[in-house]
Short mmCIF file of C-alpha atoms in Angstrom, two decimals:
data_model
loop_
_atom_site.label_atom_id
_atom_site.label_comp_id
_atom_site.label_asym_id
_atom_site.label_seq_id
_atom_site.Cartn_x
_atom_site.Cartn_y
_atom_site.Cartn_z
CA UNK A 74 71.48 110.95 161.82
CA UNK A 75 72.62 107.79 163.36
CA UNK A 76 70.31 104.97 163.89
CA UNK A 77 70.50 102.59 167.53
CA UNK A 78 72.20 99.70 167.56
CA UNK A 79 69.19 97.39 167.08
CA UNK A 80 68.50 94.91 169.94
CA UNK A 81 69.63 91.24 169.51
CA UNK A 82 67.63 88.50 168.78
CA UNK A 83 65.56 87.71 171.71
CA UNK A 84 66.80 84.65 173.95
CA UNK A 85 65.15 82.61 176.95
CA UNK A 86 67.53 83.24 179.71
CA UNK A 87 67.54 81.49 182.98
CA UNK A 88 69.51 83.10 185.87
CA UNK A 89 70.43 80.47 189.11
CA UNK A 90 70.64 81.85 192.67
CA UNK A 91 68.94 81.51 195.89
CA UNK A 92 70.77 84.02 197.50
CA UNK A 93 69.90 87.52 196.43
CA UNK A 94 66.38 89.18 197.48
CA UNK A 95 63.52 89.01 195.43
CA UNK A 96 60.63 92.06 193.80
CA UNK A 97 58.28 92.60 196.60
CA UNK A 98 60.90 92.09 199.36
CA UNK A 99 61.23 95.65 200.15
CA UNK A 100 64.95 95.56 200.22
CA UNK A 101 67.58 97.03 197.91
CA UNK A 102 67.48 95.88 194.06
CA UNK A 103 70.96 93.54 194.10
CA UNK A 104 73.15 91.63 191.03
CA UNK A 105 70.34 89.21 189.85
CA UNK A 106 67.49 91.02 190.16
CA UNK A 107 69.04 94.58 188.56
CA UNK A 108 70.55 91.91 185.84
CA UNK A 109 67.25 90.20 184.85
CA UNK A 110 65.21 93.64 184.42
CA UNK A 111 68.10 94.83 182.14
CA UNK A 112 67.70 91.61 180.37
CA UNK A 113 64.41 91.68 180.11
CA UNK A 114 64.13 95.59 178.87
CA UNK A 115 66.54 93.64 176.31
CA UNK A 116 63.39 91.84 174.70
CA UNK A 117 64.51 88.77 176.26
CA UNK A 118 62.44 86.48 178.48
CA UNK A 119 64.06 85.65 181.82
CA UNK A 120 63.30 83.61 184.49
CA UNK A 121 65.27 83.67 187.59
CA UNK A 122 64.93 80.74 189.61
CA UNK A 123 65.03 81.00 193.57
CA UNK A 124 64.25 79.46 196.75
CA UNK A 125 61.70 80.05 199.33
CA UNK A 126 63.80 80.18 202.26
CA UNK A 127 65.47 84.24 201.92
CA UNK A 128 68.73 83.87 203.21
CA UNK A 129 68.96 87.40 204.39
CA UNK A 130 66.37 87.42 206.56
CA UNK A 131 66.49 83.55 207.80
CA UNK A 132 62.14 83.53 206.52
CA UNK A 133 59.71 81.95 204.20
CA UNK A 134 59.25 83.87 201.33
CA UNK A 135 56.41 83.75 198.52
CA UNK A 136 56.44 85.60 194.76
CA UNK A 137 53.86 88.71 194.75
CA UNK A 138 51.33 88.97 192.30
CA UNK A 139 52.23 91.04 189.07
CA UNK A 140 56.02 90.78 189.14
CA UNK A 141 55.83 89.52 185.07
CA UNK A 142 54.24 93.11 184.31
CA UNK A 143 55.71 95.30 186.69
CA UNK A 144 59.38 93.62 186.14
CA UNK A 145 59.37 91.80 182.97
CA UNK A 146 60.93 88.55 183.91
CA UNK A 147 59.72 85.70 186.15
CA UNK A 148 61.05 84.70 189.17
CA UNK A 149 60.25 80.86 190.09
CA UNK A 150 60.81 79.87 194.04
CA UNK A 151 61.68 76.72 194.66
CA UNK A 152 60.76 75.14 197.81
CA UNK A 153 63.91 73.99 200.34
CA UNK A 154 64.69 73.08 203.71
CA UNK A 155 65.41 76.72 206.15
CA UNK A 156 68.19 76.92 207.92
CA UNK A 157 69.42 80.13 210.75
CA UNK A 158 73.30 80.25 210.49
CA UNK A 159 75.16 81.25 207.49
CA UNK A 160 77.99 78.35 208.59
CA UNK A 161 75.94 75.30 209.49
CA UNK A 162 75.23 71.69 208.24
CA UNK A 163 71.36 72.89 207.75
CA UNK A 164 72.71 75.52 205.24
CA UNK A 165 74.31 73.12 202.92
CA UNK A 166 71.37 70.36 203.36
CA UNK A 167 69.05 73.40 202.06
CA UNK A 168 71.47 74.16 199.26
CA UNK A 169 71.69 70.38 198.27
CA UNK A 170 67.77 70.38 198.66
CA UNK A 171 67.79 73.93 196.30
CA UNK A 172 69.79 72.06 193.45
CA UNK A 173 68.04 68.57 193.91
CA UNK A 174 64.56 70.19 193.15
CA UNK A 175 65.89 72.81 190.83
CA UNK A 176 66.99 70.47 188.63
CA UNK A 177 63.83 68.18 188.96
CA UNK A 178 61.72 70.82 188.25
CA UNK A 179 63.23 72.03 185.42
CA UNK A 180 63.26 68.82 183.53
CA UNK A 181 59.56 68.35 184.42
CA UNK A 182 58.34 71.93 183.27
CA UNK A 183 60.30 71.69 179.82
CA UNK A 184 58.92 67.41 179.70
CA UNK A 185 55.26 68.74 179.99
CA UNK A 186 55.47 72.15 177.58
CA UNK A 187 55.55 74.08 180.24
CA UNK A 188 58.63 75.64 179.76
CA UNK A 189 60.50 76.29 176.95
CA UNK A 190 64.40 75.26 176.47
CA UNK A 191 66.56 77.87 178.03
CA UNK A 192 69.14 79.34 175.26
CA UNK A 193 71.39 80.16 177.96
CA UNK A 194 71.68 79.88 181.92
CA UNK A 195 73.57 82.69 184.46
CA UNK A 196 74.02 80.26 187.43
CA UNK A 197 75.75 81.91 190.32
CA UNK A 198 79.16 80.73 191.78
CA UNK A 199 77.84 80.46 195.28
CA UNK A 200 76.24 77.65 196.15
CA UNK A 201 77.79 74.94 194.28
CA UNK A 202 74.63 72.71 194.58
CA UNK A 203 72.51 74.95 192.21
CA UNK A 204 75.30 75.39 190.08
CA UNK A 205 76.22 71.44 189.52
CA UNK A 206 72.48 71.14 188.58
CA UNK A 207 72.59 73.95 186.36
CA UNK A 208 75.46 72.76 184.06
CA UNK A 209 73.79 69.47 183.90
CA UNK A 210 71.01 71.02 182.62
CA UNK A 211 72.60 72.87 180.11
CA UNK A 212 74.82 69.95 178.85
CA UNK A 213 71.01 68.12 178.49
CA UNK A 214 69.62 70.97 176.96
CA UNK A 215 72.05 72.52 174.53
CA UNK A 216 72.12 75.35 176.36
CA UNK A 217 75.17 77.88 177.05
CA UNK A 218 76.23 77.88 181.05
CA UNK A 219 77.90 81.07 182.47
CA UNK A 220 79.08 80.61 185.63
CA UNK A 221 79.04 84.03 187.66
CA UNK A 222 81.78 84.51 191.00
CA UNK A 223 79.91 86.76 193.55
CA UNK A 224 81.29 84.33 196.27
CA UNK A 225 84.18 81.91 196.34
CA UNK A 226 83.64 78.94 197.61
CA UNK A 227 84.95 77.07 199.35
CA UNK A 228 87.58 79.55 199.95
CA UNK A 229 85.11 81.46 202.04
CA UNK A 230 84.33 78.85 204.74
CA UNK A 231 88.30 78.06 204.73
CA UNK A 232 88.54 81.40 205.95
CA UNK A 233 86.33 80.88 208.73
CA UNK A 234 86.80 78.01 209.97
CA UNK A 235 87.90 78.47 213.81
CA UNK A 236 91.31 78.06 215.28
CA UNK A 237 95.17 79.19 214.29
CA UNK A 238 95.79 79.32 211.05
CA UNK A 239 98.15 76.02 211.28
CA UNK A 240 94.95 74.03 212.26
CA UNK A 241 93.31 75.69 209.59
CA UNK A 242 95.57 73.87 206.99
CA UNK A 243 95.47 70.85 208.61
CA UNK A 244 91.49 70.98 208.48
CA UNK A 245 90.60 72.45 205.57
CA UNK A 246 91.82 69.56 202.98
CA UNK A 247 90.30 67.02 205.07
CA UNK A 248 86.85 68.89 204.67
CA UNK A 249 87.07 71.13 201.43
CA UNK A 250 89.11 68.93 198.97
CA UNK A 251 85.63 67.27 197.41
CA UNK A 252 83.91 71.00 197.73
CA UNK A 253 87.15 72.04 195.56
CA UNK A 254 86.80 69.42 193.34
CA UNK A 255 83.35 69.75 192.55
CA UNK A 256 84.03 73.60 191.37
CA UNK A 257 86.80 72.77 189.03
CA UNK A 258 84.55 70.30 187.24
CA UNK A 259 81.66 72.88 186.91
CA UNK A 260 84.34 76.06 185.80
CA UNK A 261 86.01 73.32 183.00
CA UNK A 262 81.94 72.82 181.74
CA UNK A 263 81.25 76.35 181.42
CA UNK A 264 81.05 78.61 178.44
CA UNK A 265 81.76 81.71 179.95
CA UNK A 266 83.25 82.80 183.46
CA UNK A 267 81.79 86.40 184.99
CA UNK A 268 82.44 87.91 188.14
CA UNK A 269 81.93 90.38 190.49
CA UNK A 270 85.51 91.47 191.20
CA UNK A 271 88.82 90.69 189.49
CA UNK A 272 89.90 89.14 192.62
CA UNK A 273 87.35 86.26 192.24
CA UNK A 274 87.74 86.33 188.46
CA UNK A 275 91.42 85.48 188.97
CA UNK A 276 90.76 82.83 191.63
CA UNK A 277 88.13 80.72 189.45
CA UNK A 278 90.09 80.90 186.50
CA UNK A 279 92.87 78.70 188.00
CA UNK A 280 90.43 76.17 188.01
CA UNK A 281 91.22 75.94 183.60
CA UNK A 282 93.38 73.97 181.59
CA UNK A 283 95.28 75.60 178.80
CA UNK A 284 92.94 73.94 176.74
CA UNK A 285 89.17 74.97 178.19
CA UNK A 286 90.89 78.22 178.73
CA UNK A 287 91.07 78.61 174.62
CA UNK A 288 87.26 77.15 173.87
CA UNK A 289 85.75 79.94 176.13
CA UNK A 290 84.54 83.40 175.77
CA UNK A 291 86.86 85.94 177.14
CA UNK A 292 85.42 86.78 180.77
CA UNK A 293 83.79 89.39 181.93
CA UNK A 294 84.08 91.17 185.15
CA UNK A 295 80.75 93.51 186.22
CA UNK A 296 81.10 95.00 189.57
CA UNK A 297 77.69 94.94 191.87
CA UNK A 298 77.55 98.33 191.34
CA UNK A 299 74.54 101.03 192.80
CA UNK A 300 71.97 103.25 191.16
CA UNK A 301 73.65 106.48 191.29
CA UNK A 302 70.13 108.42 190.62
CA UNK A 303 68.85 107.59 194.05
CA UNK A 304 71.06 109.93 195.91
CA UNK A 305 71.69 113.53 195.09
CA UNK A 306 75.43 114.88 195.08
CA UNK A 307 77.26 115.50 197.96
CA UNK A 308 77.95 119.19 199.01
CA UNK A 309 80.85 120.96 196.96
CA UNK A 310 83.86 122.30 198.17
CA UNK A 311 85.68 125.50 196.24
CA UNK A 312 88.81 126.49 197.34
CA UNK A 313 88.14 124.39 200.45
CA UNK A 314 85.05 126.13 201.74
CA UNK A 315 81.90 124.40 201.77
CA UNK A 316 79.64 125.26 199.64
CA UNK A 317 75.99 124.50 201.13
CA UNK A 318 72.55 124.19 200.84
CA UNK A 319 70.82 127.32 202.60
CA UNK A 320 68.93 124.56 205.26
CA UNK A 321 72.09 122.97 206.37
CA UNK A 322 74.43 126.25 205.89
CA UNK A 323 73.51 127.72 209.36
CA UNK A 324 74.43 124.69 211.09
CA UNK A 325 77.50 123.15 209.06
CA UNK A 326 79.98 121.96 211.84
CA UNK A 327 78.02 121.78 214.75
CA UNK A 328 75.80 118.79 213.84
CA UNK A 329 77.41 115.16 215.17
CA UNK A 330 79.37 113.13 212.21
CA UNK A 331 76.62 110.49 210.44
CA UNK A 332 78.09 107.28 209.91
CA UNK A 333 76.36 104.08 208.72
CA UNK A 334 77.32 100.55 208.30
CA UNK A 335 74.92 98.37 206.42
CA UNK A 336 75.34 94.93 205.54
CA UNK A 337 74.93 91.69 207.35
CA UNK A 338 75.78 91.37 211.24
CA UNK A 339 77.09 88.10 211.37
CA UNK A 340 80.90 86.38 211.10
CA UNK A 341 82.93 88.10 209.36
CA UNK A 342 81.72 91.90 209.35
CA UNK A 343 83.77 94.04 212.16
CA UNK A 344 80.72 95.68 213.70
CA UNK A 345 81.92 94.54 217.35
CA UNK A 346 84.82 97.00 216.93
CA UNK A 347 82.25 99.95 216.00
CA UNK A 348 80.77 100.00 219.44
CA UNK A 349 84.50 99.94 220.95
CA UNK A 350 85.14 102.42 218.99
CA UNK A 351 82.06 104.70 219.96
CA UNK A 352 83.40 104.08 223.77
CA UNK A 353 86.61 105.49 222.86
CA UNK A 354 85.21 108.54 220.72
CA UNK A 355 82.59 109.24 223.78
CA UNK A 356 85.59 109.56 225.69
CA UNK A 357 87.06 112.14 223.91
CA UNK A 358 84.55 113.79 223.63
CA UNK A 359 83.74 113.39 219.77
CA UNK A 360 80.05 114.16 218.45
CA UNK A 361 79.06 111.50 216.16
CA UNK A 362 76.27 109.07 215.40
CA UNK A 363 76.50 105.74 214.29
CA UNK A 364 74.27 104.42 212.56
CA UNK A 365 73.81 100.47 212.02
CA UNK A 366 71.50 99.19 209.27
CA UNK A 367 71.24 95.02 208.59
CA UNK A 368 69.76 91.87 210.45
CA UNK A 369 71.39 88.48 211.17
CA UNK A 370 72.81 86.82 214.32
CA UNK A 371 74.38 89.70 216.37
CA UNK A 372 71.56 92.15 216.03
CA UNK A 373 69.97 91.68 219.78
CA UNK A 374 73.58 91.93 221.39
CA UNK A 375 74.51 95.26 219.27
CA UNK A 376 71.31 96.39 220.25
CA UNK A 377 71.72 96.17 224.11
CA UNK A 378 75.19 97.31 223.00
CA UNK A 379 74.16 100.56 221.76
CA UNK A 380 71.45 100.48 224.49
CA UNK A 381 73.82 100.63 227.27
CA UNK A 382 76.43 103.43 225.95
CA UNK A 383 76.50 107.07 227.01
CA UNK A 384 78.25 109.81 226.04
CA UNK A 385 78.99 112.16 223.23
CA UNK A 386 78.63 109.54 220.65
CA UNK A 387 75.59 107.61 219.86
CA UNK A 388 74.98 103.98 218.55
CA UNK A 389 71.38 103.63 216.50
CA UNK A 390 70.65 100.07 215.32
CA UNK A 391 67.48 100.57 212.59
CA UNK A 392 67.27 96.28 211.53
CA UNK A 393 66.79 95.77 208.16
CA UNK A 394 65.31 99.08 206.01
CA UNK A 395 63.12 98.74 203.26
CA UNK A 396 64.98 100.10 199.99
CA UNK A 397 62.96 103.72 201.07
CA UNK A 398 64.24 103.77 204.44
CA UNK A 399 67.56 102.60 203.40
CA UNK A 400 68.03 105.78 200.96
CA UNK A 401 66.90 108.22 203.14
CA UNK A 402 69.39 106.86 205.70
CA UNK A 403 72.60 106.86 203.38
CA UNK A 404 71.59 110.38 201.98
CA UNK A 405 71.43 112.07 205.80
CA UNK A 406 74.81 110.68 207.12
CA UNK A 407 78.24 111.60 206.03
CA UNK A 408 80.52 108.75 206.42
CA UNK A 409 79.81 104.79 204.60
CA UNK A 410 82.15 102.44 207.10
CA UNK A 411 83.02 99.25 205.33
CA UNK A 412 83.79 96.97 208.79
CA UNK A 413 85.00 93.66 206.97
CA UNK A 414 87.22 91.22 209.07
CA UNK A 415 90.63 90.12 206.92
CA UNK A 416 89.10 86.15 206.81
CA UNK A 417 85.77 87.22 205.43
CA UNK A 418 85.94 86.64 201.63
CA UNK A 419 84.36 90.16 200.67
CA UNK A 420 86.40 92.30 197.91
CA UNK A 421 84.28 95.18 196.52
CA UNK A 422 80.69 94.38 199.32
CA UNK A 423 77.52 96.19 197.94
CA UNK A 424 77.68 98.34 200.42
CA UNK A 425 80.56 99.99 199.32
CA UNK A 426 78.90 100.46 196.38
CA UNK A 427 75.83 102.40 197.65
CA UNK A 428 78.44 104.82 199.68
CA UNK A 429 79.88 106.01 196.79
CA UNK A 430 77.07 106.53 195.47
CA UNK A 431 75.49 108.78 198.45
CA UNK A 432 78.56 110.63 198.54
CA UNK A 433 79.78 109.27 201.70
CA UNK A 434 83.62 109.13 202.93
CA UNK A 435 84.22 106.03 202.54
CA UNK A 436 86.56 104.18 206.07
CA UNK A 437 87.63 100.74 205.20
CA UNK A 438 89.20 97.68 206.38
CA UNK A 439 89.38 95.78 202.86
CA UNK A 440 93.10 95.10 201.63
CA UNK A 441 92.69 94.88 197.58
CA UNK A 442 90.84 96.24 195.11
CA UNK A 443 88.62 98.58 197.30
CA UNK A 444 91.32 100.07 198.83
CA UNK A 445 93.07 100.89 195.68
CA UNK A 446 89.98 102.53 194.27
CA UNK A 447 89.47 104.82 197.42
CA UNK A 448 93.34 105.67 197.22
CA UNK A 449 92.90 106.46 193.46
CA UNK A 450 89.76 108.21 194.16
CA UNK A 451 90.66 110.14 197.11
CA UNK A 452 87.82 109.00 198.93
CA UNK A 453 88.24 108.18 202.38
CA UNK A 454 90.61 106.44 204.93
CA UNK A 455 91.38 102.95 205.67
CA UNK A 456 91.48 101.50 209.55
CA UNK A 457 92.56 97.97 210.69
CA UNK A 458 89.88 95.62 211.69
CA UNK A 459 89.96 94.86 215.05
CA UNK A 460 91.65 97.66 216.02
CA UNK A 461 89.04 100.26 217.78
CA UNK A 462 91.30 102.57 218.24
CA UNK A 463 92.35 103.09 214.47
CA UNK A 464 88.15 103.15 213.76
CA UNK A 465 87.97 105.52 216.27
CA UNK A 466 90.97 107.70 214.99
CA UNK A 467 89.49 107.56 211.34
CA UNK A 468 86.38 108.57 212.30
CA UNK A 469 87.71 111.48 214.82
CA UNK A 470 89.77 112.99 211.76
CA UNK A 471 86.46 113.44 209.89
CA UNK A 472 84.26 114.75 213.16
CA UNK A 473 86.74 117.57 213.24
CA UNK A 474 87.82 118.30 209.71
CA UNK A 475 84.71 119.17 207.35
CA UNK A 476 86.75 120.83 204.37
CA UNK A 477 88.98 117.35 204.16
CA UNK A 478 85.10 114.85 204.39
CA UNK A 479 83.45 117.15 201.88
CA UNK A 480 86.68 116.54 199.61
CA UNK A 481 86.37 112.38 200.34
CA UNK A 482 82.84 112.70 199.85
CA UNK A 483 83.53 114.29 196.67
CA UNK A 484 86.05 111.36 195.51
CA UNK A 485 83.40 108.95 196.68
CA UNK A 486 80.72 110.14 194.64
CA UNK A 487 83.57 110.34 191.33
CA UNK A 488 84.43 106.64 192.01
CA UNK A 489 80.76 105.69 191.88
CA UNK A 490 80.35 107.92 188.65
CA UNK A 491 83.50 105.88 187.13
CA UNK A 492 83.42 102.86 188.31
CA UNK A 493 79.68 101.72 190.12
CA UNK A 494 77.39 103.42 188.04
CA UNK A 495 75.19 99.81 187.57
CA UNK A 496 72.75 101.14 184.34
CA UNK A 497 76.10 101.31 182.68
CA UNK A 498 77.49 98.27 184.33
CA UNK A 499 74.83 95.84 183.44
CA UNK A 500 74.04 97.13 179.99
CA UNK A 501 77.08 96.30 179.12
CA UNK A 502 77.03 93.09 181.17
CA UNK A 503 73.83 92.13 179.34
CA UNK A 504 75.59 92.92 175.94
CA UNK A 505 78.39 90.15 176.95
CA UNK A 506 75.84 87.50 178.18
CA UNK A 507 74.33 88.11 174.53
CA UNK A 508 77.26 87.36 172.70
CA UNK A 509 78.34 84.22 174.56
CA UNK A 510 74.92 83.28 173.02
CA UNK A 511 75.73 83.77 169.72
#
């Protein structure tokens, strides 16, 4: 009988970001959060440093009572400046704030005893601030730095900065050269390089020399993944027919197509197009509701939007679902849209993620990676952002064939079984960040 591999030895692990929501948020369980409780079932102790401003929801945020025993790690919030727009000077004065006291703090807890040395540090590639202060720290410290790409910046504000693109290139030097700079210094002091796509893997890692390239461990690429065991299997096809549960078998075909987008509604995301798109599908006559789950700036005018349309097909904006809500949402519709503008820097979003995992056809805007995986999968479509009428087409195909969305739904749940499944993914991102301890 063979024994389990035992566990390493255990290692104080500090994971950067601001970003991602915390335990008693309500929300989803993202990267950081699912990475530090894998961690910590690891025998490690982890604390994940964060701020107090939650950049999802633009609000003040505290740390709940309990989360040591009910998650093993600790999360720490550090106080900084709020800010309400995702592009704004107030955003980077709160990151610079973040990393400022961060770093202070730090060096005061471990002065006093109150801390112990970190072994290693997981500081997250965005916001540069927090990750400056972070290799600092581990240069001090002795500690290993892995820096980990969910975001590239400051190729992601390059991308939205306004005007033609020939402006663009004018502009962008004159105000991202030093933001540039500063992340090739930070990726030549690192370790270890991790990512959330090979896409930003590949981008990041032009910022080595031949040289640093050699001293580091290999990287590591760990997708955001979902937690498949929250949604049940989508219905089975054989031979083409549906096969159904008894409740919905009496009605299959006559109930209106459920689609959802979730994410943010702000630049970037193509959720303008969705209610053009519901205008055109009204119009011919197409039964189908479309569900839109997220907060940020263009909530109130999507919901006066969706208010103010008629017709065959319906526009439901929920705001921002607790993780509860969420689930029950993703497992009642039947289509996951991924609406992504091309200058938004997104390659594989969360929410793509979570589709697959529902079982949901998956229509998608994303170029890359995504779209390869869907086309290898078989499971869904691809539209072109901006265009309503290609949304509207996508969706229209899937309103009025059932045998070909139960098939997609099918391949979506298979790609999220091969390639999302995240208690696989991080165990065996956790098992990495071990050995670049080691």
């Amino acid at each position: 009988m063979s024994r389990a591999a035992p566990l390493p030895k255990p290692l104080t692990i500090w994971i950067i970001n601001p970003f991602d929501d915390i335990p008693g948020e309500g929300l989803p369980p993202l990267r950081y959060w699912s990475l530090a409780r894998v961690l910590a079932g690891r025998g490690h102790n982890v604390i994940w440093w964060s701020a107090t401003w939650s950049h999802r929801r633009k609000a003040t945020r505290s740390v709940p009572l309990g989360i040591r025993d009910e998650e093993g790690f600790s999360v720490r919030l550090v106080a900084t400046r709020p800010y309400k727009k995702d592009v704004s000077l107030a955003r980077f004065a709160s990151h610079r704030n973040f990393g400022r006291t961060f770093e202070r703090l730090a060096n005061e807890s471990i002065a006093s005893g109150q801390l112990v040395r970190p072994d290693l540090i997981v500081a997250s590639l965005a916001p540069l601030d927090s990750l400056e202060a972070a290799a600092r720290l581990a240069q001090r410290l002795d500690a290993n730095l892995i820096v980990d790409s969910v975001e590239i910046w400051p190729d992601s504000f390059e991308r939205l900065m306004p005007g033609p693109q020939w402006l663009k290139k004018i502009l962008s030097p004159l105000f991202l050269s030093g933001m540039y700079r500063r992340r090739h210094a930070v990726i030549q002091a690192a370790d270890a390089l991790s990512s959330a796509t090979q896409i930003f893997l590949d981008t990041i890692a032009c910022d080595l020399s031949s040289d640093s390239r050699a001293d580091k461990t290999a990287p590591y690429v760990c997708p955001f993944g979902a937690y498949l065991q929250e949604f049940n299997p989508p219905p089975r096809t054989v031979n083409h027919v549906p096969v159904l549960h008894e409740k919905t078998a009496a009605t299959s075909g006559t109930l209106p197509l459920q689609c959802v987008y979730s994410g943010m509604l702000a630049a970037g995301q193509d959720v303008d197009t969705l209610i053009a798109a519901a205008k055109i599908l009204s119009a011919s006559a197409i039964a189908a509701t479309l569900h839109i789950a997220g907060t940020g700036p263009f909530e109130d005018s999507l919901r006066k939007a969706a208010a103010a349309l008629g017709g065959s097909c319906r526009v439901r904006v929920h705001g921002l679902l607790h993780r509860k809500a969420y689930v029950q949402l993703l497992s009642e519709c039947d289509v996951g849209l991924v609406l992504v503008r091309p200058e938004s820097p997104a390659a594989i979003p969360y929410k793509a993620c979570d589709y697959a995992a529902a079982g949901l056809a998956i229509v998608n805007s994303l170029p890359g990676e995504l779209e390869s995986l869907i086309t290898r999968f078989v499971a869904g479509l691809k539209y072109t952002a901006g265009d309503a009428a290609s949304l509207a087409r996508a969706i229209s195909l899937l309103a009025s064939n059932r045998p070909l969305l139960l098939d997609y739904r099918q391949g979506a749940r298979q790609l999220a079984e091969a390639e999302f499944d995240r208690e696989k993914l991080y165990s065996q991102f956790a098992q990495w960040i071990e050995a670049t301890a080691s």
